[in-house]
CSV table of C-alpha atoms in Angstrom, one decimal:
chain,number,residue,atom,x,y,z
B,1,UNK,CA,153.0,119.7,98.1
B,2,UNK,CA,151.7,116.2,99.0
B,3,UNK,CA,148.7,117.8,100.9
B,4,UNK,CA,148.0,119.5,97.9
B,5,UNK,CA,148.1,116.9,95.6
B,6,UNK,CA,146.0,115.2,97.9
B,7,UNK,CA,143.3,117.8,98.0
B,8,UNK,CA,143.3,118.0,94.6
B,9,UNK,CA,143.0,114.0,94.0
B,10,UNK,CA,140.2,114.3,95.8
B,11,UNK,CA,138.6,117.1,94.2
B,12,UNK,CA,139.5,115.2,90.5
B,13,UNK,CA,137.1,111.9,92.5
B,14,UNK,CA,134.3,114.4,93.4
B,15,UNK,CA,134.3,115.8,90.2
B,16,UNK,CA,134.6,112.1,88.0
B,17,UNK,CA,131.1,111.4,90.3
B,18,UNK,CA,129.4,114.2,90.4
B,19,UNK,CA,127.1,116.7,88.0
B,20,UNK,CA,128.3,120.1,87.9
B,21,UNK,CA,125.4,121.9,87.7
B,22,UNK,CA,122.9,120.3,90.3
B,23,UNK,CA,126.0,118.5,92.7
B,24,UNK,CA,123.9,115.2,92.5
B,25,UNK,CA,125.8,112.0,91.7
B,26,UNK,CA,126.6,111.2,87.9
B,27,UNK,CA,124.7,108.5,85.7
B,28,UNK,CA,128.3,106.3,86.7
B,29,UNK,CA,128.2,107.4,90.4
B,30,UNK,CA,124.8,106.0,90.6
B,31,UNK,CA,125.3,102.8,88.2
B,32,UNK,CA,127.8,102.3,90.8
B,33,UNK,CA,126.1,102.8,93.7
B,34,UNK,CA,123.0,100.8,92.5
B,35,UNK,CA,124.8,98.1,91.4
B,36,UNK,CA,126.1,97.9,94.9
B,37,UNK,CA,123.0,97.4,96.7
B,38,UNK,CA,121.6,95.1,95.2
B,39,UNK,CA,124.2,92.7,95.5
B,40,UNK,CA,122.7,92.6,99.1
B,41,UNK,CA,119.1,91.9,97.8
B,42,UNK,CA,117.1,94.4,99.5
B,43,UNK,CA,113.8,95.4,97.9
B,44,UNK,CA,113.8,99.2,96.9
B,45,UNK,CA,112.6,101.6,93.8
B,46,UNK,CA,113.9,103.8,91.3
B,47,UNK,CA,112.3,106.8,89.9
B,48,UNK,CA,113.2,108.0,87.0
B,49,UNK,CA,112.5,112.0,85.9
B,50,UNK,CA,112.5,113.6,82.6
B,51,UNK,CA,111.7,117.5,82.3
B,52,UNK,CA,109.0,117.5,80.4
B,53,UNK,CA,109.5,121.7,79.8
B,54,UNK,CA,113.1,121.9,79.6
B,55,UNK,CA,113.1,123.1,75.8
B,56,UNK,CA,110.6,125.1,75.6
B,57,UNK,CA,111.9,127.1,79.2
B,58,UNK,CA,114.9,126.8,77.3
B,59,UNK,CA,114.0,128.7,74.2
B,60,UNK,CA,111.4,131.0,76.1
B,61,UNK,CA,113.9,132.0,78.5
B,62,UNK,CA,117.5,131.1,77.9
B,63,UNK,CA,119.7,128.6,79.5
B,64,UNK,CA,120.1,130.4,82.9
B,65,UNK,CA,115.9,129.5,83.5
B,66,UNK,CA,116.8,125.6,81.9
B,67,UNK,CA,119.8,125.4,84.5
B,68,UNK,CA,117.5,126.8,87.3
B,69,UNK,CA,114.9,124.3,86.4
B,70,UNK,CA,117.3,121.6,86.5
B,71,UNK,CA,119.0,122.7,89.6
B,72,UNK,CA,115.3,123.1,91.3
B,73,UNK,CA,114.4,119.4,90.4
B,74,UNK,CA,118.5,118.5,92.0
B,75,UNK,CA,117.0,120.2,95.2
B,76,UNK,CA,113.8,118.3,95.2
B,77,UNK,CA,115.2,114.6,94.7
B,78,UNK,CA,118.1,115.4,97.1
B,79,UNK,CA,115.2,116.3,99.8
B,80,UNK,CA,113.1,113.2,98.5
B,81,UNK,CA,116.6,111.0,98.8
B,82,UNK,CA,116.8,111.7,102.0
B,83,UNK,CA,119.1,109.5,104.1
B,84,UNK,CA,120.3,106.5,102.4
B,85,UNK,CA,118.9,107.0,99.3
B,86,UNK,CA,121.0,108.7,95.9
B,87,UNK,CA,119.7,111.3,93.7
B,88,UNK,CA,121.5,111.2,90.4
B,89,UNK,CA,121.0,113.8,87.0
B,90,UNK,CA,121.8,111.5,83.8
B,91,UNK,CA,122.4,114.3,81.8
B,92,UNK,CA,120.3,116.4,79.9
B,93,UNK,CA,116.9,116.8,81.5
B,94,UNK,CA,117.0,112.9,82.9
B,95,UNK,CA,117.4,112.3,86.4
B,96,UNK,CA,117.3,109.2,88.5
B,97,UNK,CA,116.3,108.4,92.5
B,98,UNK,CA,117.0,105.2,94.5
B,99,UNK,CA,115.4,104.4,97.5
B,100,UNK,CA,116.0,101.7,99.5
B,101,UNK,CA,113.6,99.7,101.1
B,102,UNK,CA,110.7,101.0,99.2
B,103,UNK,CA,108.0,99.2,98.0
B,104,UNK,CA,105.1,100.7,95.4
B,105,UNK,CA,103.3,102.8,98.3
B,106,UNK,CA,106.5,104.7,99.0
B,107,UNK,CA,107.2,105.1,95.3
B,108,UNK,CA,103.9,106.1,94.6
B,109,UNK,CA,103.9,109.5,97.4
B,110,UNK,CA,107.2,110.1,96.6
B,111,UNK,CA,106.8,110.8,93.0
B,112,UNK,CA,102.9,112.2,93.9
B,113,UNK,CA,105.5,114.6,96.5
B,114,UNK,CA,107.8,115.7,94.1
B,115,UNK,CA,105.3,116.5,91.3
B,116,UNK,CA,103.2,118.4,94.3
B,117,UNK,CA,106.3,120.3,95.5
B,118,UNK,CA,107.2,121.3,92.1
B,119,UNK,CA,103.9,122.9,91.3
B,120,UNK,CA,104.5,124.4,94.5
B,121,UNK,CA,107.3,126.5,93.2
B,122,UNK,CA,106.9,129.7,92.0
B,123,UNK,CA,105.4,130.1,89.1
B,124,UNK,CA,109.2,131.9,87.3
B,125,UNK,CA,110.5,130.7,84.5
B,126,UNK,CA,112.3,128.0,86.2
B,127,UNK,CA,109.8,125.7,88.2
B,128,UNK,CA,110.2,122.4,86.7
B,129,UNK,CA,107.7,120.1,85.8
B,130,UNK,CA,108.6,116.3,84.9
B,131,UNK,CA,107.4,113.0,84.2
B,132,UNK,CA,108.5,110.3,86.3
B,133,UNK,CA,108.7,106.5,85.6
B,134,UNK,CA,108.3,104.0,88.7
B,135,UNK,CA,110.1,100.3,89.0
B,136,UNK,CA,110.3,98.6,92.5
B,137,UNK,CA,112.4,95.5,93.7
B,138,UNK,CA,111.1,92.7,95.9
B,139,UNK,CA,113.4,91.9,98.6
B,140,UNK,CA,116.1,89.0,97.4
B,141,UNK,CA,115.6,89.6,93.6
B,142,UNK,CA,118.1,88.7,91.5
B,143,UNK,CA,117.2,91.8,89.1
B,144,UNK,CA,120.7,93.6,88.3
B,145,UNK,CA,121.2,97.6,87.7
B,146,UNK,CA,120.5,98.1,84.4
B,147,UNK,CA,117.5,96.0,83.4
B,148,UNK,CA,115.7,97.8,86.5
B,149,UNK,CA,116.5,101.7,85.7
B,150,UNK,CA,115.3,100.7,82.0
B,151,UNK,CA,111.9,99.1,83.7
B,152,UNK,CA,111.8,102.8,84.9
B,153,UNK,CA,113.2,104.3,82.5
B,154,UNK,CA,110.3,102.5,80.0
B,155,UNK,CA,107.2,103.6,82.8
B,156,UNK,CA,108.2,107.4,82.3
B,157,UNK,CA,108.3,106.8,78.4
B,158,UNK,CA,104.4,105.5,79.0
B,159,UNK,CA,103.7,108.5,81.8
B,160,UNK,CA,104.9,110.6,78.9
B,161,UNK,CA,102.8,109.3,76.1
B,162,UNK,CA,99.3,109.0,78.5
B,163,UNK,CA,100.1,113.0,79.4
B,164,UNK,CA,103.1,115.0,81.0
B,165,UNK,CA,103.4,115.7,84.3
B,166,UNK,CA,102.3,112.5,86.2
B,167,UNK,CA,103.6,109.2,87.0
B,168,UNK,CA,103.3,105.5,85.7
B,169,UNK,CA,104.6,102.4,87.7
B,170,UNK,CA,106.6,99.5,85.6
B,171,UNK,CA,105.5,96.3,85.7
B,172,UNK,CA,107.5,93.9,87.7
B,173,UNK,CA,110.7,92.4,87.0
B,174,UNK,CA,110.4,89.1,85.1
């Protein structure tokens, strides 16, 4: 009985961090995460994704080719994350990535990869196409979580009203 409750505490912790559908981290898993390293300074980015077809897939197609779409784009960030990094779905169409260590270049062909390998899907009903809004960190900023994802968070608002489908870098952090 104790080895089952234990299995099942644990399975209740995966679940409190973790998005269902795509098995990326939560908004709160990566907050958390995030928050975490940059209490040790280090210079990094954050892309943030919106689908920019979700709806009309959505409507089109039902909500099997919107949940095939969003677990496509959980696939790419989790390959773009790679080791050290998190890969996170907000909710809705929103995702977010952290890398560590990255400075604009990195940023840059990473979101220039993702929207690359997501026009290299199959043209089905589910290949994703997004926005995604850049923000990177200089080593020893004092920059905390939340003002930073919103600095990205604001970029893919601007990639979004310039056109759909491309990326826009924030401007740095104050």
């Amino acid at each position: 009985a104790v080895l089952g409750f234990g299995r099942m505490q644990a399975e209740l912790e995966r679940q409190a961090h973790t998005d269902p559908l795509t098995g990326l981290a939560n908004r709160r898993a990566f907050f958390a995460t995030l928050t975490e390293a940059l209490d040790h300074g280090p210079a990094g980015a954050v892309l943030f994704l919106d689908l920019d077809n979700l709806k009309p897939l959505n409507d089109r197609h039902g909500h099997e080719a919107g949940d095939a779409a969003l677990q496509a784009t959980g696939a790419l960030l989790l390959g773009a994350a790679g080791f050290g990094g998190t890969a996170a779905r907000f909710g809705g169409d929103e995702f977010a990535l952290w890398l560590p260590g990255a400075g604009p270049a990195e940023a840059i062909a990473c979101a220039e990869g993702l929207i690359a390998a997501a026009a290299a899907l199959p043209e089905e009903r589910a290949a994703p196409r997004f926005s995604i809004g850049l923000a990177c960190r200089e080593a020893g900023s004092e920059e905390r979580a939340e003002p930073f994802v919103a600095r990205a968070d604001a970029a893919l608002y601007e990639a979004k009203r310039v056109g759909r489908g491309g990326w826009r870098m924030a401007d740095a952090a104050p």
